[in-house]
Structure formats: C-alpha cells, structure tokens
XYZ file of C-alpha atoms in Angstrom:
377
model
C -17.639 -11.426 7.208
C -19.788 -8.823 6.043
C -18.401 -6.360 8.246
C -14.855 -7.067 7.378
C -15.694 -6.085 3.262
C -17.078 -9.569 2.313
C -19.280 -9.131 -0.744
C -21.656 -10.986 -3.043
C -19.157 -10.781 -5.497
C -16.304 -12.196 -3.587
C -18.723 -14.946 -2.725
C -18.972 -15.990 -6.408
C -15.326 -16.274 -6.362
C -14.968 -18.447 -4.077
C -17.225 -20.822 -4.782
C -14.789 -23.053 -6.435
C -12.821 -22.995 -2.829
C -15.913 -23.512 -1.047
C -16.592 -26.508 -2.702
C -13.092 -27.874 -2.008
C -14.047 -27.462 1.688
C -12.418 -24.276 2.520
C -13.487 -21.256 4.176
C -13.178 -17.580 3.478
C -11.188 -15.331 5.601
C -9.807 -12.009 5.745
C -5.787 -11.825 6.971
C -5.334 -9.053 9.428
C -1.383 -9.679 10.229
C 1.444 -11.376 8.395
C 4.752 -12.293 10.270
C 6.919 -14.690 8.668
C 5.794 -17.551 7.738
C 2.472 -17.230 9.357
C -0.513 -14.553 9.597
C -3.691 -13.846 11.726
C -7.204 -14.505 9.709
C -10.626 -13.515 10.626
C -12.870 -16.281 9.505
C -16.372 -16.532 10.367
C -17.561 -18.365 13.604
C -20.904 -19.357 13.888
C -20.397 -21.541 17.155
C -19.456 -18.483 18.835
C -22.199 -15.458 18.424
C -20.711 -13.580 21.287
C -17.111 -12.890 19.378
C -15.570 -12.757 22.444
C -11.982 -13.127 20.783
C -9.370 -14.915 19.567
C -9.185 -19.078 19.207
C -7.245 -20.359 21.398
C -3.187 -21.436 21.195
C -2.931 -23.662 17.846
C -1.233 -27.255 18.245
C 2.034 -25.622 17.747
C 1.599 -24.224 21.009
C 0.775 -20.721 19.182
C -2.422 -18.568 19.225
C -3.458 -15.803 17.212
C -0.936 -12.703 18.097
C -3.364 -9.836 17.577
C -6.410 -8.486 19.298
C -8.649 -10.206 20.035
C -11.764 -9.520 17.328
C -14.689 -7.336 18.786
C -17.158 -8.746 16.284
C -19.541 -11.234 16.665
C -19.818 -14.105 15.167
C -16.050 -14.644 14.320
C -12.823 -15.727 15.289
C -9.067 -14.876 14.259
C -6.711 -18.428 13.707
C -3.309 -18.076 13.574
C -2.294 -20.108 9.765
C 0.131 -21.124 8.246
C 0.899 -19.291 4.593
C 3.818 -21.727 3.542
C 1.129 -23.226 0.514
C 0.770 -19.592 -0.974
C 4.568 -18.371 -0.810
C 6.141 -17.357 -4.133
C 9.475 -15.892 -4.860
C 8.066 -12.722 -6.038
C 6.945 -10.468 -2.957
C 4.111 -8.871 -4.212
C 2.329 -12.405 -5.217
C 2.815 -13.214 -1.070
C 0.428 -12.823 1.669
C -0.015 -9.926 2.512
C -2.913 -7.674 5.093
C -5.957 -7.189 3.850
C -5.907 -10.366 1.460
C -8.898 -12.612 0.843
C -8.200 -16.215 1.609
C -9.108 -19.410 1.161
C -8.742 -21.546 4.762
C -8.582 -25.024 5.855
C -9.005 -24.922 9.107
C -8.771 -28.133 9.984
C -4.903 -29.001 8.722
C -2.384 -30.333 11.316
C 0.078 -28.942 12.241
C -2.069 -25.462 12.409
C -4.307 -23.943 9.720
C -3.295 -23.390 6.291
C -3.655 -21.027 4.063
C -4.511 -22.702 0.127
C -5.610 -19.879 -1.855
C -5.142 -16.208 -2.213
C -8.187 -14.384 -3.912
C -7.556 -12.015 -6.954
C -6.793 -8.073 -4.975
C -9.424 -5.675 -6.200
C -6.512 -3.169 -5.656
C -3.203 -3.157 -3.965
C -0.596 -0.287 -2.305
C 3.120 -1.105 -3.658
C 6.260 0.495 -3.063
C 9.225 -0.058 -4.498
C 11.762 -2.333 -1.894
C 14.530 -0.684 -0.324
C 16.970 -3.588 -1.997
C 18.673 -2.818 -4.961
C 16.812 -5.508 -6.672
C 13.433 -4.205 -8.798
C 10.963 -5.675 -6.667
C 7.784 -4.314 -5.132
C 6.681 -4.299 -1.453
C 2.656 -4.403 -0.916
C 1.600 -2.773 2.086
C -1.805 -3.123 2.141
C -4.273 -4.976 0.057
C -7.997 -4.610 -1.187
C -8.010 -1.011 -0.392
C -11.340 1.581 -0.527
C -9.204 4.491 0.390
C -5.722 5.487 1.299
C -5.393 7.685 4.251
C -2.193 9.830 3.584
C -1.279 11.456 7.870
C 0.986 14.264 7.375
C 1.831 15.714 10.726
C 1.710 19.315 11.483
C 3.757 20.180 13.556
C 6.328 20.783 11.381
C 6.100 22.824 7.860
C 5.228 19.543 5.561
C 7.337 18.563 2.743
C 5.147 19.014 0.003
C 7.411 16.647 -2.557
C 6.654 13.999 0.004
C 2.918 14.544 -0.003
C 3.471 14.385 -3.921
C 5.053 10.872 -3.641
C 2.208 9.662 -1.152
C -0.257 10.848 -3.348
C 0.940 9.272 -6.641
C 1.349 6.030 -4.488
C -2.128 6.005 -3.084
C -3.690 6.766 -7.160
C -1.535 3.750 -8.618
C -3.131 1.532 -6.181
C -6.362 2.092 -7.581
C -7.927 3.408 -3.848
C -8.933 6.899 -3.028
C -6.536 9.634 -1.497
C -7.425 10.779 1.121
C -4.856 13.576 2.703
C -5.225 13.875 6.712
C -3.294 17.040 8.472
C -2.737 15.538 12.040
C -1.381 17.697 14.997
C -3.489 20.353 14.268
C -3.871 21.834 17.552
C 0.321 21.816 17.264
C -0.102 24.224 14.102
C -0.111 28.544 14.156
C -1.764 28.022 10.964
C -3.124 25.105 9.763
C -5.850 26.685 7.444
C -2.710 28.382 5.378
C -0.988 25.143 5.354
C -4.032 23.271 3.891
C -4.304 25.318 1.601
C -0.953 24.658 0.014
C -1.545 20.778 0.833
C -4.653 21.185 -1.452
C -2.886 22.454 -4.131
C -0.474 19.480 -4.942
C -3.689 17.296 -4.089
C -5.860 17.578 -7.071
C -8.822 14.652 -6.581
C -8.291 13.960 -3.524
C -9.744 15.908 -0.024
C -8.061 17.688 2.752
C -8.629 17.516 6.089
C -6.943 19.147 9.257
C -7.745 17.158 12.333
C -6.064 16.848 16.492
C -6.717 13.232 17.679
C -5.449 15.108 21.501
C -8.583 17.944 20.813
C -10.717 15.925 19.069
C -10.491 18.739 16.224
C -11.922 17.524 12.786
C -12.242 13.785 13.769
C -15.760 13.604 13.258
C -15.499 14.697 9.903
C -12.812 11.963 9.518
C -14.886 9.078 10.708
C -17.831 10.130 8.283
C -15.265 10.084 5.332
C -14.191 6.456 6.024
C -15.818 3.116 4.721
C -14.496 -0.056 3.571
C -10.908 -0.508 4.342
C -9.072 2.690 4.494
C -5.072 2.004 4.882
C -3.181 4.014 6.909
C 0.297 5.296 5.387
C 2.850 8.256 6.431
C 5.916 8.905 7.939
C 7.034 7.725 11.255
C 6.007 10.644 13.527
C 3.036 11.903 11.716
C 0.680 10.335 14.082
C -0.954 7.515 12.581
C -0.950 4.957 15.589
C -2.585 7.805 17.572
C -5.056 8.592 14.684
C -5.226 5.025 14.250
C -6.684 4.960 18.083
C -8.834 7.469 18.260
C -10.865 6.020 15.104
C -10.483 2.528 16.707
C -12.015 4.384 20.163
C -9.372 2.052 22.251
C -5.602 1.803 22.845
C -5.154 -0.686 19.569
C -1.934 0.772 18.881
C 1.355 1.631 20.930
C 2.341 5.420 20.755
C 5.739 6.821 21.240
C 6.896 10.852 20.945
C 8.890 12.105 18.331
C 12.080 13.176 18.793
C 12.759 16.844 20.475
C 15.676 17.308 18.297
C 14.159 16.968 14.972
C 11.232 16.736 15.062
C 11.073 12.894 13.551
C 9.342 9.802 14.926
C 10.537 6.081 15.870
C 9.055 3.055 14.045
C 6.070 2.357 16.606
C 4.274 0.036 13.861
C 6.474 -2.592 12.772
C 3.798 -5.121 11.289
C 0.714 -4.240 9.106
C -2.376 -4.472 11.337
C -5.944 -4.549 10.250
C -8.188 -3.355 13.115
C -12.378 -2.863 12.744
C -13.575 0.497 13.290
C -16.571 0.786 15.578
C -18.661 3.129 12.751
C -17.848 0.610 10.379
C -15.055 -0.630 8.102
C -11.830 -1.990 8.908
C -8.090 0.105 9.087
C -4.961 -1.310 8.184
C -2.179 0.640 9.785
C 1.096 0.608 8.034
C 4.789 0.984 9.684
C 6.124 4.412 9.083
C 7.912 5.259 5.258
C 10.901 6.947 5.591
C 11.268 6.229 1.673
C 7.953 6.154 -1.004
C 9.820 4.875 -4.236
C 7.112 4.289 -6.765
C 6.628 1.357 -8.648
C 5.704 1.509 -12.269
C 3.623 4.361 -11.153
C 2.778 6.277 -14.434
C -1.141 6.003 -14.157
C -0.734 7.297 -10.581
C 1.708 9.488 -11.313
C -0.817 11.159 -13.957
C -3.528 11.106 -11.408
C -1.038 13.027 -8.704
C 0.068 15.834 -11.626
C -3.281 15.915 -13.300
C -2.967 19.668 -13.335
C 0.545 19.278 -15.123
C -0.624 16.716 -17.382
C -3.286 19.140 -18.578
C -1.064 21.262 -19.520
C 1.210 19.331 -21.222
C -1.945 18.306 -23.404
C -2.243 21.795 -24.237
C 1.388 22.640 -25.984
C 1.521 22.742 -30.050
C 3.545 19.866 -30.423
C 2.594 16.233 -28.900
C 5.916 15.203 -28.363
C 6.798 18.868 -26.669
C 9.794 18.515 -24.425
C 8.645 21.409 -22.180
C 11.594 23.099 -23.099
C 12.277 25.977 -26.071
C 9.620 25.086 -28.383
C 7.327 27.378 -29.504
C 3.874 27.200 -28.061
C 4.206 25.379 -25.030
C 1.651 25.654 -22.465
C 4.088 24.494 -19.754
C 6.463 27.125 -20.426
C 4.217 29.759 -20.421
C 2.536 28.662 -17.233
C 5.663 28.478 -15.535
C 6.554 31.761 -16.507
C 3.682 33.544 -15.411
C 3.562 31.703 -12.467
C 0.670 29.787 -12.955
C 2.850 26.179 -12.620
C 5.246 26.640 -9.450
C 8.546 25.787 -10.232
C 8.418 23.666 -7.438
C 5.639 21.411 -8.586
C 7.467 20.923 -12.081
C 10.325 19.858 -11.295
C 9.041 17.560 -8.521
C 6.965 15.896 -11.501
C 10.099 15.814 -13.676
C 11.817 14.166 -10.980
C 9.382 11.314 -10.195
C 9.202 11.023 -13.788
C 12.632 9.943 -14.207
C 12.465 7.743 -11.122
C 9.969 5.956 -12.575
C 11.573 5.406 -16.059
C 14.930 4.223 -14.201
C 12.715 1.899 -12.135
C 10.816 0.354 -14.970
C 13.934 -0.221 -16.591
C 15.632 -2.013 -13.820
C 12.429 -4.069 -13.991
C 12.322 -5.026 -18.160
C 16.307 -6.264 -17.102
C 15.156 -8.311 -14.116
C 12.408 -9.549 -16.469
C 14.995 -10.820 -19.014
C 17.531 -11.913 -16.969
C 14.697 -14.322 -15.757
C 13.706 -15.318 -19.143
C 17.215 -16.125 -19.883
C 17.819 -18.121 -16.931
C 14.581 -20.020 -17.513
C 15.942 -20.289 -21.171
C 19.053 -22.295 -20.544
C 17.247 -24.522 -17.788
C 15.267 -25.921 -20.656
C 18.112 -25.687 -22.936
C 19.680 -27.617 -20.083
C 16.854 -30.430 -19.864
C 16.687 -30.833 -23.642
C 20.789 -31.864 -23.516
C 20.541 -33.618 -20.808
C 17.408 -35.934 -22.081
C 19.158 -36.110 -25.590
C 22.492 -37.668 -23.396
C 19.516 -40.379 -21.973
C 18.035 -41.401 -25.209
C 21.759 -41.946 -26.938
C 22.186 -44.043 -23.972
C-alpha cells in the first residue's frame, strides 16, 4: 500500500483495527452508498486488476489497479455514514476493511484525514462538501485559452491553503495562448507561496516539469473546461479519463468528471481528479484565506492602529499602497469580498450549530418528562 501513501505512521494507527481483524485500504471512488478500495493482495503479485463481481452481483466500477500486489473491492460504506457530509466517505480516505462480510465488504472505520479539500455545498444549508481527502498538494488547472479570471484563481487558491495541502497553480492550453509568459506573470502575482507553471498536455509543453513537481496525492481541482481530465491523462500516460471539447460559443466546458477518481501515476503517487467547480464557496476559510492574501495581510500588519479599518485613518499602510499602486484595486477588494463571504458563512454555521443544540436540548428535556410520567406510574 506503500505506493498508494501508506506510511509507518498510519500503520500505528491502525493497529487497534488490525487487531479487530480488519484490513487497511485506500478508497479510490465513492457512489452512493458504496465505494471502490484498494487493499493489499498478497495472493495476487501480478495486480492484474480488479476482484471480481461481489455477491451482490457487483464488481469494483473503476479501473482496474496497475499495481502489483493489490486489488480494488467494491464495499459497502453504510457502517461509516453520518448525517454530517464532511464526516462521510469520501476519495482518498484511509479505511478500515472487512473483507469478508456478506452481503459485500464493509467498510468499519474511517482513519483520522491528515488534511482535507472542503467547499461550501451549493444548498442553502451551512454544510461542507469534501472533495478530496489526505492531500500532499492541490493542483489548481486554469485553462488558457481564455484570459483567466484572476478572482477565481484567488478562490482556488484560498481553498487549496485551508486544506492544509500545497498549491500548486497549473496554466493548461498553453500552446492555445499568444502569451502565456505575460499571463503567468499576472497568475503569479495573486499566487504568493505557491508555483506557476504553463504547460500543453496536446504539445507536451511543460509536462515534464509537472510530473517532477508531483508526489503523494496531488488532487486535481478547476473549472469544467480547463483541462483537467486531459491533464489528468497525460500524467496517468493512458486514456483514464473521458474528454469532451468546450463549447465554441463561450468558451466553457461540460461536466466530463462526475465522480472523484483516484488513479496511480506511473512516476509515482496517486491523482484524485475532481468534477469541474462552477462555484468555490469557502468554508470557514480564514487561515487559508490569510495564506491566499499573505501580501495583503502584511500590510494590514503594518497600519498604526491594530484594529485599522483600511479606511480614513491616519497611517494606514493599505491605503497608501493602494494609492500608489502598490496593492491593485483589484486584489483588495477581491480580499474584502471573500472576507465577508466567509463571515456570512461562519455565521450561518454558529446558527446551524445552535439550532442543533436546541433540538438536542428538548429531546432530553423530552426523555426526562416522559420517564418522570413512568415513575408516577
């Protein structure tokens, strides 16, 4: 399982499962109710794929695993559900197996995520949406051939710090682009921390540099039609992933990835490709917002009064570096704005806490009455 990010570490933690006669695996896909895991597979050295269909009559529904010495069983993840999304199954998760339950394998036990990408859902309710878990770095595709929206790349990037993973920013379509050094250079400038690359996956352009820059799990994330499922192919060196065009009229892509996928790379290290974003709302992202603005947040640090509003008071560094020029307008007010996102989401959050509480609250309010109605009895 080395191979797929096992570690001495996560060893240790699983001892406990281990000695409840469970086995670790790593889940590649979830679908409802049920996900692909790699497990290890001594009996088979050759890793010539997938185990066969389950007793439900259902196999595995990814690839089938190039690696030797494992095999990918389709389980069940009913015994790890939980009302809260994020807590659920999700790609890239460590987990505890038993292979051997009837109807089909189970899923028992999630390990603890060393980190995690979450979005905010597109519901109204506060809730988070994980799209990819245990992360090393977070590969950001931002397609070319159109002028990027650099708010966007903002959003990504905050997303991809408040995970706890490495940004990594990835200009595909380059051989689509009249200028592709200029726009880096802009790209680089609302990416401080992070590194820049320009690459073609059709030319072959800047790949190589690519592939050296990835280990570990690297997640995949973007917009649909920035090219990640062809990206996503040429670093897999096969046709994992289906491709479609974007759109002639705009310029904008279809959904080709509907499920997250994890896929091995053949230098090493595993992908997870993500469906396409059309919306990156951030949850509770204030560390990774800070990370994303670290330029801003110097200068914030730098204004004569702590609790400077950034407004008309007298020696404020912000001020002055937007006025000379030194802060883009742009950047500012695309910081102010995620700000206040973020304080409207965390908000909506604290209520959903307490509403919870409260509804917890009069159950046990409820039990005490109704065991006080027993005992008069």
């Amino acid at each position: 399982m080395a191979a797929y990010g096992w570690t001495p570490g996560l060893d240790e933690l699983f001892a406990p499962h281990r000695a409840a006669g469970l086995v670790p695996g790593r889940i590649t896909r979830v679908d409802r109710g049920r996900c692909d895991v790699v497990v290890a597979d001594p009996a088979r050295p050759s890793g010539a794929g997938t185990a066969g269909p389950g007793p439900d009559g259902g196999g595995p529904s990814g690839a089938a695993s190039p690696l030797p010495g494992l095999r990918t069983l389709r389980a069940d993840t009913g015994p790890v559900g939980h009302p809260d999304p994020v807590r659920c199954p999700c790609t890239g998760d460590w987990a505890a197996v038993d292979p051997e339950a009837v109807p089909l394998p189970a899923v028992r036990a999630l390990l603890p995520r060393s980190t995690a990408v979450v979005r905010s859902s597109a519901s109204r309710r506060s809730e988070g949406q994980v799209l990819a878990a245990n992360v090393d770095t977070v590969l950001i595709a931002v397609s070319l051939a159109a002028e990027p929206d650099l708010g966007r790349v903002e959003r990504f990037l905050a997303l991809a710090w408040e995970s706890g993973a490495q940004p990594l920013v990835v200009l595909t379509k380059a051989d689509l682009a009249a200028d592709a050094g200029h726009i880096r250079d802009d790209v680089e400038a609302v990416a401080p921390g992070a590194t820049v690359l320009a690459v073609s996956a059709a030319t072959g352009e800047g790949m190589d540099v690519l592939a050296a820059c990835l280990g570990g799990t690297t997640a995949l994330v973007g917009q649909s039609g920035a090219g990640k499922s062809t990206l996503a192919n040429a670093l897999a060196g096969a046709e994992v992933m289906a491709v479609r065009h974007v759109r002639d009229s705009d310029g904008k892509g279809r959904h080709t990835t509907t499920t997250r996928e994890l896929l091995p790379l053949p230098g090493g290290g595993v992908l997870i490709d993500t469906p396409g974003l059309r919306g990156v709302g951030l949850l509770g992202g204030a560390e990774g917002l800070g990370h994303a603005f670290s330029d801003v947040e110097e200068l914030a640090a730098q204004c004569r009064f702590d609790d400077c509003a950034h407004r008309t008071e007298p020696g404020c560094a912000v001020a002055a570096a937007l006025e000379d020029g030194t802060l883009p307008v742009r950047r500012w007010e695309s910081y102010r704005k995620l700000q206040r996102e973020n304080a409207w989401i965390e908000a909506r959050g604290d209520a959903r806490l307490a509403a919870e509480r409260r509804r917890q609250w009069k159950i046990v309010q409820k039990s005490v009455r109704d065991a006080g109605v027993t005992r008069r009895r």
